[in-house]
Every structure is written in structure tokens, then in C-alpha cells.
Coordinates of C-alpha atoms and ligand atoms in Angstrom, one line a residue:
M72 CA -6.5 -13.2 -21.5
H73 CA -4.2 -13.1 -18.5
K74 CA -4.4 -15.1 -15.3
I75 CA -3.3 -12.9 -12.4
I76 CA -3.0 -13.9 -8.7
H77 CA -2.6 -11.4 -5.9
I78 CA -1.4 -12.8 -2.6
D79 CA -1.5 -10.9 0.6
M80 CA -0.4 -12.3 4.0
D81 CA -3.0 -12.1 6.8
A82 CA -2.2 -9.7 9.6
F83 CA 1.4 -10.1 8.6
Y84 CA 3.6 -8.8 11.4
A85 CA 1.0 -9.8 14.1
A86 CA 0.7 -13.3 12.7
I87 CA 4.4 -13.8 12.8
E88 CA 4.6 -12.6 16.4
Q89 CA 1.8 -15.0 17.4
R90 CA 3.5 -17.8 15.5
D91 CA 6.8 -17.2 17.4
N92 CA 5.2 -16.7 20.8
P93 CA 2.4 -19.1 21.7
A94 CA 1.5 -16.9 24.6
L95 CA 0.2 -14.3 22.1
R96 CA -2.0 -16.7 20.1
G97 CA -5.7 -16.0 20.3
K98 CA -5.0 -12.6 21.9
P99 CA -5.6 -9.1 20.6
I100 CA -2.1 -7.8 19.9
A101 CA -0.7 -4.8 18.1
V102 CA 2.8 -4.7 16.6
G103 CA 4.5 -1.4 16.8
G104 CA 3.6 1.4 19.2
S105 CA 3.5 1.0 22.9
E106 CA 1.1 1.6 25.8
R107 CA 1.8 5.3 25.7
R108 CA 3.1 6.4 22.3
G109 CA 3.5 5.6 18.6
V110 CA 1.2 4.1 16.1
V111 CA 0.0 0.6 15.5
A112 CA 1.8 -1.0 12.5
T113 CA -0.8 -3.9 12.4
A114 CA -3.2 -5.6 14.7
S115 CA -4.1 -9.3 15.0
Y116 CA -7.6 -10.2 13.9
E117 CA -8.6 -10.6 17.5
A118 CA -7.7 -6.9 18.0
R119 CA -9.5 -5.8 14.8
K120 CA -12.8 -7.0 16.4
F121 CA -12.3 -4.1 18.8
G122 CA -11.7 -1.7 15.9
V123 CA -7.9 -1.6 16.2
Y124 CA -6.2 -1.0 12.8
S125 CA -2.9 -0.2 11.1
A126 CA -1.8 3.4 11.6
M127 CA -4.0 4.0 14.6
P128 CA -2.3 5.9 17.4
S129 CA -1.5 3.5 20.3
L130 CA -3.5 5.5 22.8
T131 CA -6.7 5.2 20.7
A132 CA -6.0 1.5 20.2
K133 CA -5.6 0.9 23.9
R134 CA -8.8 2.8 24.6
K135 CA -10.8 0.7 22.1
C136 CA -9.3 -2.5 23.3
P137 CA -8.0 -2.4 27.0
S138 CA -6.6 -5.9 26.9
L139 CA -4.5 -5.1 23.8
V140 CA -0.9 -6.4 24.1
F141 CA 1.8 -4.3 22.4
V142 CA 4.6 -6.3 20.8
P143 CA 7.7 -4.6 19.5
S144 CA 8.3 -5.0 15.8
R145 CA 11.1 -7.2 14.4
A146 CA 11.8 -6.0 10.9
A147 CA 14.6 -8.5 10.2
V148 CA 12.2 -11.4 10.8
Y149 CA 9.5 -9.9 8.6
R150 CA 12.0 -9.4 5.8
E151 CA 13.1 -13.0 6.2
V152 CA 9.6 -14.4 5.9
S153 CA 9.0 -12.1 2.9
K154 CA 12.0 -13.6 1.2
Q155 CA 10.7 -17.1 1.9
I156 CA 7.3 -16.4 0.3
R157 CA 8.9 -14.8 -2.7
E158 CA 11.1 -17.9 -3.2
I159 CA 7.9 -19.9 -3.3
F160 CA 6.4 -17.6 -5.9
F161 CA 9.4 -17.7 -8.1
E162 CA 9.1 -21.5 -8.3
Y163 CA 5.9 -20.9 -10.3
T164 CA 6.7 -17.9 -12.4
D165 CA 9.3 -15.2 -12.9
L166 CA 6.5 -12.7 -13.3
V167 CA 6.3 -11.7 -9.6
E168 CA 5.7 -8.1 -8.7
P169 CA 6.0 -7.5 -4.9
L170 CA 4.0 -4.5 -3.7
S171 CA 5.3 -4.7 -0.2
L172 CA 6.9 -7.3 2.1
D173 CA 3.7 -9.3 2.4
E174 CA 2.0 -9.0 -1.0
A175 CA 2.7 -9.6 -4.6
F176 CA 1.1 -10.0 -8.0
L177 CA 1.9 -13.2 -10.0
D178 CA 1.2 -13.6 -13.7
V179 CA 0.5 -17.3 -14.0
T180 CA -0.9 -17.2 -17.5
S181 CA 1.8 -19.6 -18.3
N182 CA 3.7 -21.1 -15.4
E183 CA 6.7 -23.3 -14.7
K184 CA 4.5 -26.1 -13.3
Q185 CA 2.1 -26.2 -16.3
I186 CA -0.9 -25.7 -14.0
A187 CA -3.7 -24.6 -16.2
S188 CA -6.1 -23.6 -13.5
A189 CA -5.1 -20.4 -11.7
T190 CA -7.5 -21.3 -8.9
L191 CA -5.7 -24.6 -8.2
L192 CA -2.4 -22.8 -8.4
A193 CA -3.5 -20.2 -5.9
R194 CA -4.7 -22.9 -3.6
E195 CA -1.3 -24.6 -3.9
L196 CA 0.5 -21.4 -3.2
K197 CA -1.5 -20.9 -0.1
E198 CA -0.8 -24.4 1.1
R199 CA 2.9 -24.0 0.4
I200 CA 3.0 -20.8 2.4
R201 CA 1.1 -22.4 5.2
K202 CA 3.5 -25.4 5.3
E203 CA 6.7 -23.5 5.0
T204 CA 6.0 -20.4 7.1
K205 CA 3.2 -21.6 9.3
L206 CA 1.3 -18.5 8.3
T207 CA -1.9 -17.9 6.3
A208 CA -2.3 -15.8 3.2
S209 CA -5.3 -14.7 1.2
A210 CA -5.4 -15.0 -2.6
G211 CA -7.3 -13.3 -5.3
V212 CA -7.5 -14.8 -8.8
S213 CA -8.7 -12.9 -11.8
I214 CA -7.9 -11.5 -15.3
N215 CA -6.2 -8.3 -14.3
K216 CA -4.4 -6.7 -11.4
F217 CA -7.3 -4.5 -10.2
L218 CA -9.6 -7.5 -9.8
A219 CA -7.0 -9.8 -8.4
K220 CA -6.1 -7.2 -5.8
I221 CA -9.6 -6.6 -4.7
A222 CA -10.4 -10.3 -4.7
S223 CA -7.6 -11.1 -2.3
D224 CA -9.1 -8.8 0.2
F225 CA -12.6 -10.0 -0.3
Q226 CA -12.6 -13.0 2.2
K227 CA -9.7 -12.2 4.5
P228 CA -8.2 -13.9 6.5
N229 CA -7.2 -17.2 4.8
G230 CA -9.4 -16.4 1.8
L231 CA -9.4 -17.5 -1.8
T232 CA -11.6 -15.5 -4.1
V233 CA -11.8 -16.1 -7.8
V234 CA -13.3 -13.7 -10.3
P235 CA -13.5 -15.5 -13.6
P236 CA -13.8 -13.5 -16.8
E237 CA -17.6 -13.9 -17.1
K238 CA -18.0 -12.6 -13.5
A239 CA -15.8 -9.6 -13.9
V240 CA -18.6 -7.2 -14.8
P241 CA -21.2 -8.3 -12.2
F242 CA -18.4 -8.3 -9.6
I243 CA -17.4 -4.7 -10.4
E244 CA -21.1 -3.6 -10.5
A245 CA -21.7 -4.9 -7.0
L246 CA -18.5 -3.5 -5.6
P247 CA -18.9 -0.5 -3.3
I248 CA -17.0 2.5 -4.6
E249 CA -14.9 2.8 -1.4
K250 CA -13.5 -0.7 -2.0
F251 CA -12.1 0.3 -5.4
Y252 CA -8.3 0.1 -5.2
G253 CA -7.1 3.6 -6.1
V254 CA -10.2 5.3 -4.8
G255 CA -9.3 7.0 -1.5
K256 CA -11.5 8.3 1.2
V257 CA -11.8 11.7 -0.2
T258 CA -12.7 10.5 -3.7
A259 CA -15.2 8.0 -2.4
K260 CA -16.9 10.8 -0.5
K261 CA -17.0 12.9 -3.7
M262 CA -18.4 10.0 -5.6
H263 CA -21.1 9.5 -3.0
K264 CA -22.1 13.1 -3.4
L265 CA -22.5 12.5 -7.2
S266 CA -24.6 9.4 -6.4
V267 CA -21.9 6.9 -7.4
Y268 CA -22.1 4.2 -4.7
N269 CA -20.8 1.2 -6.6
G270 CA -19.4 -0.1 -9.8
A271 CA -22.7 -0.2 -11.5
D272 CA -23.2 3.5 -10.9
L273 CA -19.7 4.2 -12.0
R274 CA -20.3 2.4 -15.3
Q275 CA -23.0 4.8 -16.2
W276 CA -20.5 7.6 -16.5
T277 CA -18.7 8.5 -19.7
K278 CA -14.9 8.9 -19.6
E279 CA -15.3 12.6 -20.4
K280 CA -17.6 13.2 -17.4
L281 CA -15.3 11.3 -15.1
I282 CA -12.3 13.4 -16.3
R283 CA -14.3 16.6 -15.8
H284 CA -15.0 15.7 -12.2
F285 CA -11.8 13.9 -11.2
G286 CA -9.1 15.1 -13.6
K287 CA -6.6 12.6 -14.9
S288 CA -7.7 9.9 -12.5
G289 CA -11.0 9.8 -14.4
N290 CA -9.3 7.8 -17.0
Y291 CA -8.3 5.1 -14.5
Y292 CA -11.8 5.0 -12.9
F293 CA -13.4 4.5 -16.3
D294 CA -10.9 1.8 -17.4
I295 CA -11.2 -0.3 -14.3
A296 CA -14.9 0.0 -14.2
H297 CA -15.0 -1.4 -17.8
V298 CA -12.5 -4.2 -17.0
Q299 CA -9.8 -2.4 -19.0
D300 CA -6.7 -3.0 -17.0
E301 CA -3.8 -4.1 -19.1
R302 CA -1.1 -3.2 -16.6
P303 CA 1.5 -5.9 -16.8
V304 CA 2.8 -7.7 -13.8
N305 CA 6.2 -6.1 -13.7
P306 CA 8.9 -8.1 -12.0
A307 CA 11.4 -5.3 -11.9
R308 CA 9.1 -2.6 -10.8
I309 CA 11.2 0.4 -10.9
R310 CA 11.1 2.5 -7.8
K311 CA 9.7 5.9 -8.7
S312 CA 9.9 7.7 -5.4
L313 CA 11.6 7.5 -2.1
G314 CA 10.4 9.1 1.1
A315 CA 9.6 9.0 4.7
E316 CA 6.8 10.2 6.8
R317 CA 5.8 10.3 10.5
T318 CA 2.6 10.2 12.3
F319 CA 2.7 12.1 15.6
R320 CA 1.6 10.9 19.0
S321 CA -0.1 14.2 19.5
D322 CA -0.9 16.7 16.8
L323 CA 1.8 19.3 16.1
V324 CA 0.7 22.9 16.6
A325 CA 3.8 25.0 17.2
D326 CA 5.9 26.1 14.3
Q327 CA 9.0 25.1 16.2
D328 CA 7.8 21.5 16.6
I329 CA 6.7 21.4 12.9
Y330 CA 10.1 22.5 11.7
T331 CA 12.0 20.2 14.1
S332 CA 10.0 17.2 13.0
L333 CA 10.3 18.1 9.3
K334 CA 14.0 18.3 9.7
G335 CA 14.1 14.9 11.3
I336 CA 12.2 13.4 8.4
T337 CA 14.5 15.2 5.9
E338 CA 17.4 13.5 7.6
E339 CA 15.7 10.2 7.3
V340 CA 15.0 10.7 3.6
M341 CA 18.6 11.8 3.0
R342 CA 19.8 8.6 4.7
R343 CA 17.6 6.5 2.5
M344 CA 18.7 8.4 -0.6
E345 CA 22.3 7.7 0.3
K346 CA 21.6 4.0 1.0
A347 CA 19.8 3.6 -2.3
N348 CA 22.2 5.8 -4.1
I349 CA 19.4 8.0 -5.5
T350 CA 19.1 11.6 -6.4
G351 CA 16.1 13.3 -7.9
K352 CA 14.7 16.6 -9.0
T353 CA 11.2 16.7 -7.4
V354 CA 10.6 17.1 -3.7
T355 CA 7.1 16.7 -2.3
V356 CA 5.9 17.6 1.2
K357 CA 2.8 15.9 2.5
I358 CA 0.8 17.1 5.4
K359 CA -2.2 15.5 7.1
F360 CA -4.2 17.6 9.5
S361 CA -6.0 16.6 12.6
D362 CA -9.3 16.3 10.6
F363 CA -7.5 13.9 8.3
R364 CA -7.5 16.3 5.4
Q365 CA -4.3 15.8 3.4
I366 CA -2.4 18.2 1.2
T367 CA 0.8 17.9 -0.8
R368 CA 3.1 20.6 -2.2
S369 CA 5.8 19.8 -4.7
I370 CA 8.7 21.6 -6.3
T371 CA 10.9 20.5 -9.2
V372 CA 14.3 21.9 -9.6
D373 CA 16.8 21.9 -12.5
K374 CA 19.8 20.5 -10.6
V375 CA 19.5 17.2 -8.8
V376 CA 18.9 17.3 -5.1
N377 CA 21.9 15.4 -3.7
S378 CA 22.6 17.0 -0.3
F379 CA 20.8 17.4 3.0
D380 CA 21.1 21.2 2.8
K381 CA 19.4 21.3 -0.6
L382 CA 16.7 18.9 0.5
W383 CA 16.1 20.8 3.7
E384 CA 16.0 24.1 1.9
L385 CA 13.3 22.9 -0.5
A386 CA 11.3 21.2 2.2
Q387 CA 11.2 24.5 4.1
T388 CA 10.2 26.4 1.0
L389 CA 7.3 24.0 0.5
L390 CA 6.2 24.3 4.1
L391 CA 6.2 28.1 3.8
K392 CA 3.6 27.7 1.0
V393 CA 1.1 26.1 3.5
D394 CA -1.0 28.2 5.7
L395 CA -0.4 26.6 9.1
D396 CA -2.2 29.0 11.3
T397 CA -4.8 27.4 13.5
K398 CA -4.1 24.0 12.0
Q399 CA -3.0 20.9 13.8
I400 CA -0.8 18.4 12.0
R401 CA -1.0 14.7 12.6
L402 CA 1.4 13.6 9.8
L403 CA 4.3 15.0 7.9
G404 CA 6.1 13.4 5.0
I405 CA 8.8 14.2 2.4
T406 CA 9.2 12.4 -0.9
L407 CA 11.8 12.6 -3.5
S408 CA 10.9 11.7 -7.1
N409 CA 11.9 12.4 -10.7
F410 CA 15.0 10.4 -10.2
D411 CA 18.0 11.0 -12.4
T412 CA 19.9 7.8 -11.4
G413 CA 20.0 4.7 -13.4
E414 CA 18.4 2.0 -11.4
I415 CA 18.5 -0.5 -14.2
S416 CA 15.4 -1.4 -16.0
T417 CA 14.8 -5.0 -16.8
S418 CA 11.7 -4.4 -18.8
E419 CA 13.2 -6.6 -21.6
Q420 CA 12.0 -9.5 -19.5
L421 CA 8.5 -8.6 -20.3
E422 CA 8.9 -9.3 -24.0
M423 CA 10.2 -12.8 -23.4
E424 CA 8.1 -15.7 -24.6
F425 CA 7.5 -18.5 -22.1
Ligands
DCP606 N1 2.1 -2.0 7.9 C1 2.7 -0.9 8.6 N2 2.0 0.3 8.6 C2 0.8 0.4 8.0 C3 0.3 -0.7 7.2 C4 1.0 -1.9 7.2 O1 3.7 -1.0 9.2 N3 0.1 1.6 8.0 C5 2.9 -3.3 7.9 C6 2.3 -4.2 8.9 C7 1.5 -5.2 8.2 C8 2.2 -5.3 6.9 O2 2.7 -4.0 6.7 O3 1.5 -6.5 8.9 C9 1.3 -5.7 5.8 O4 0.3 -4.7 5.6 P1 -1.2 -5.1 5.2 O5 -1.9 -3.9 4.8 O6 -1.2 -6.3 4.2 O7 -1.8 -5.6 6.6 P2 -1.8 -7.0 7.3 O8 -1.0 -8.0 6.6 O9 -1.2 -6.7 8.7 O10 -3.3 -7.4 7.5 P3 -4.3 -8.0 6.3 O11 -3.5 -8.0 5.1 O12 -4.7 -9.3 6.8 O13 -5.4 -7.0 6.3
MG607 MG1 -1.5 -8.3 4.5

């Protein structure tokens, strides 16, 4: 049985801004965006009371919360704090899998400090983070990644939620389906239509029935519902895709605007590919419409995509496959996957005994 901790910083960017500028403390703030344009990267908990959230257009945010203060984002500082918390994690175990700057899984089944209780260890991690960064984190402790991840979100901010083995099934049974990690808005809606509202409902379904309705994902839904999540905490999680996307201040309608924006995003993806020294064979275009419906179109080619011209050509080909008439676009994205480059795998580490 594994002991997994998931740690996620509270209102990460916003908390850092409030830490570094006392005038912002206790106030509803948004990082990213501005009074007139852009989208909110994150909001302080004071702002969330007004219904301001990540990825919300600034104008909407300001309407919901007129006293909202917009603070520019300081990526270098966030990266620095991220490094700081990772250093703390690595003091306890090498099995640290960061999911983003502000969250990570830790496998503490056996740890450097010989702390047998994962709960005590999580508490200690939270205290260390608090002391060394003056920021709060929330922690989830359980027997697999799925449960730990959901648990860390359960009592945010500054929460510590433990789901011990004997509570795993009741916890899942009571969990609303829209809270399941990996179940998006669209799937949740579909599940509701099929009278699946929580884990207990989900557990009534056979794997075959789930696959019939949800395709391959049915496997995953079945497994997590039955506490079968053996995914290891992978310290060298290999990047599988690389991309960029953009949410627009106002929805795009005109073809000209759509192509211009897509071209800009293609340039950004190309920059990132060059920086990461990555080429790949699959290109995916993602489009989100004004009604939040989302589609993706992919193409896989034989020869690696390694130039802007090739990437742009494929992106346009994919866009042509989409019927854009009468549609308004709020987000465009391009992703490259199916890499052919050797980012080195260090999966050997997983086999090592403690
Ligand atoms: N972020 C972003 N754009 C998004 C979502 C997040 O730029 N659409 C950035 C800002 C967040 C950080 O990533 O501060 C971490 O994301 P989280 O989802 O963990 O959100 P927060 O840490 O801000 O809040 P909390 O975890 O307390 O819900
Ligand atoms: Mg967070």
C-alpha cells in the first residue's frame, strides 16, 4: 500500500503578490489581466467570494467584483518560490512529481526522515512551506494519486485532508461526479443525464457499460471508482506534448482574425519547440466556442514537424476541417505531440529500492 501526498499552494500567484505587498493583503486581487483586457490567471480568496476565478476574462471579473485590484504577473518570482517548495519536498523523498509550479505528488511510503505517518509528514511539509515561504499550501493524503489530489482540494485554503484506506470507498461514494479529477464539465453533464451523480452511482456501472458510453475513458472511470489507481509517482515525468493557447478578450468571428491569431500561436509553439529542442509528428488544434463547447482536430504526419512553415501549414489544414460559419471563438490552441526526440527517461529510478 502506498502513501501519497498531494500538495497544492493556495491562490499561488495571488498569495505571493499579497505576501510581497502588504497593501494588497485582505483585498480582492487578480493576477494577470488588466481593467480592460486579458484573462485572470488567479484570484485571491477575497476575490473568489465574488465569483472571480482563473481564466475568467478581466472584464467579467471586474463586473463581478468592482473593487478588484489587478496586479501584473511576475513569472520569475513564482518560479523561484516553486523551486523553494520543491527543495523542501526533496528533503523527504526523491519521488516528487510536480504537476505545475504550485503542485506536486510525493510518494512517502518510505521517506528520508523515517516518518511513518503520512499525515504527520504532510503537516510538517505544510509548516515548512509556511515558515520558509510565508505562504500556505493545502495537502491531501491517501493511498493513490487520484484520492490524494482530490483530498488536497477538499478543504482549501490551508487544508489537510486525509483519506485513509478504510475510508477510500465511502469517500468516493460520497464524491460528486463533477469533482472527480479527469471528469470534465461535458462528461459530468453526460453522467448526470445517465443518473450518475456521485461515486456511489458510478460504482454501480460495469466497466463494459462505461466503455460503451464513454469510450476508452470508461476504463479510467471504472478504475478510480473502485480505488484501482496504481499510477506511480513519477519523478521524471516525461513531457508528452508541448503547446500554447490563447483566450480572447472578445470572441473572434472574422476569418481574418482567426487566422492571424492562429498564426501568432503557431509562432509561440515554434519558439517553445526550439527552446525545448523538440520536434514531433502530431499537431492538434483546439477550439473553444463562445458557448464553451470545445473541439480538437489532429493530424499525424510521417516526417517530423520541425519548422514554422510546416507547423503553420498543418495548423491551417486542421482549421479548414472545422465549420467556422456563424461560430464565435473564445480560445484557440495548438499542441505538438508524438515527439521523436530523446528527452531522457529516468524511469530506472522507479525500480530502485529505498
Ligand atoms: N494559473 C494560470 N491560469 C489558469 C490556472 C492557473 O495562470 N487558468 C496559474 C495561477 C495560479 C497557479 O497557476 O496561481 C496555480 O493554479 P491553481 O489551479 O493551483 O490555482 P491557485 O493556486 O491560484 O488556487 P488554489 O489552488 O488555492 O485553488
Ligand atoms: Mg494552487
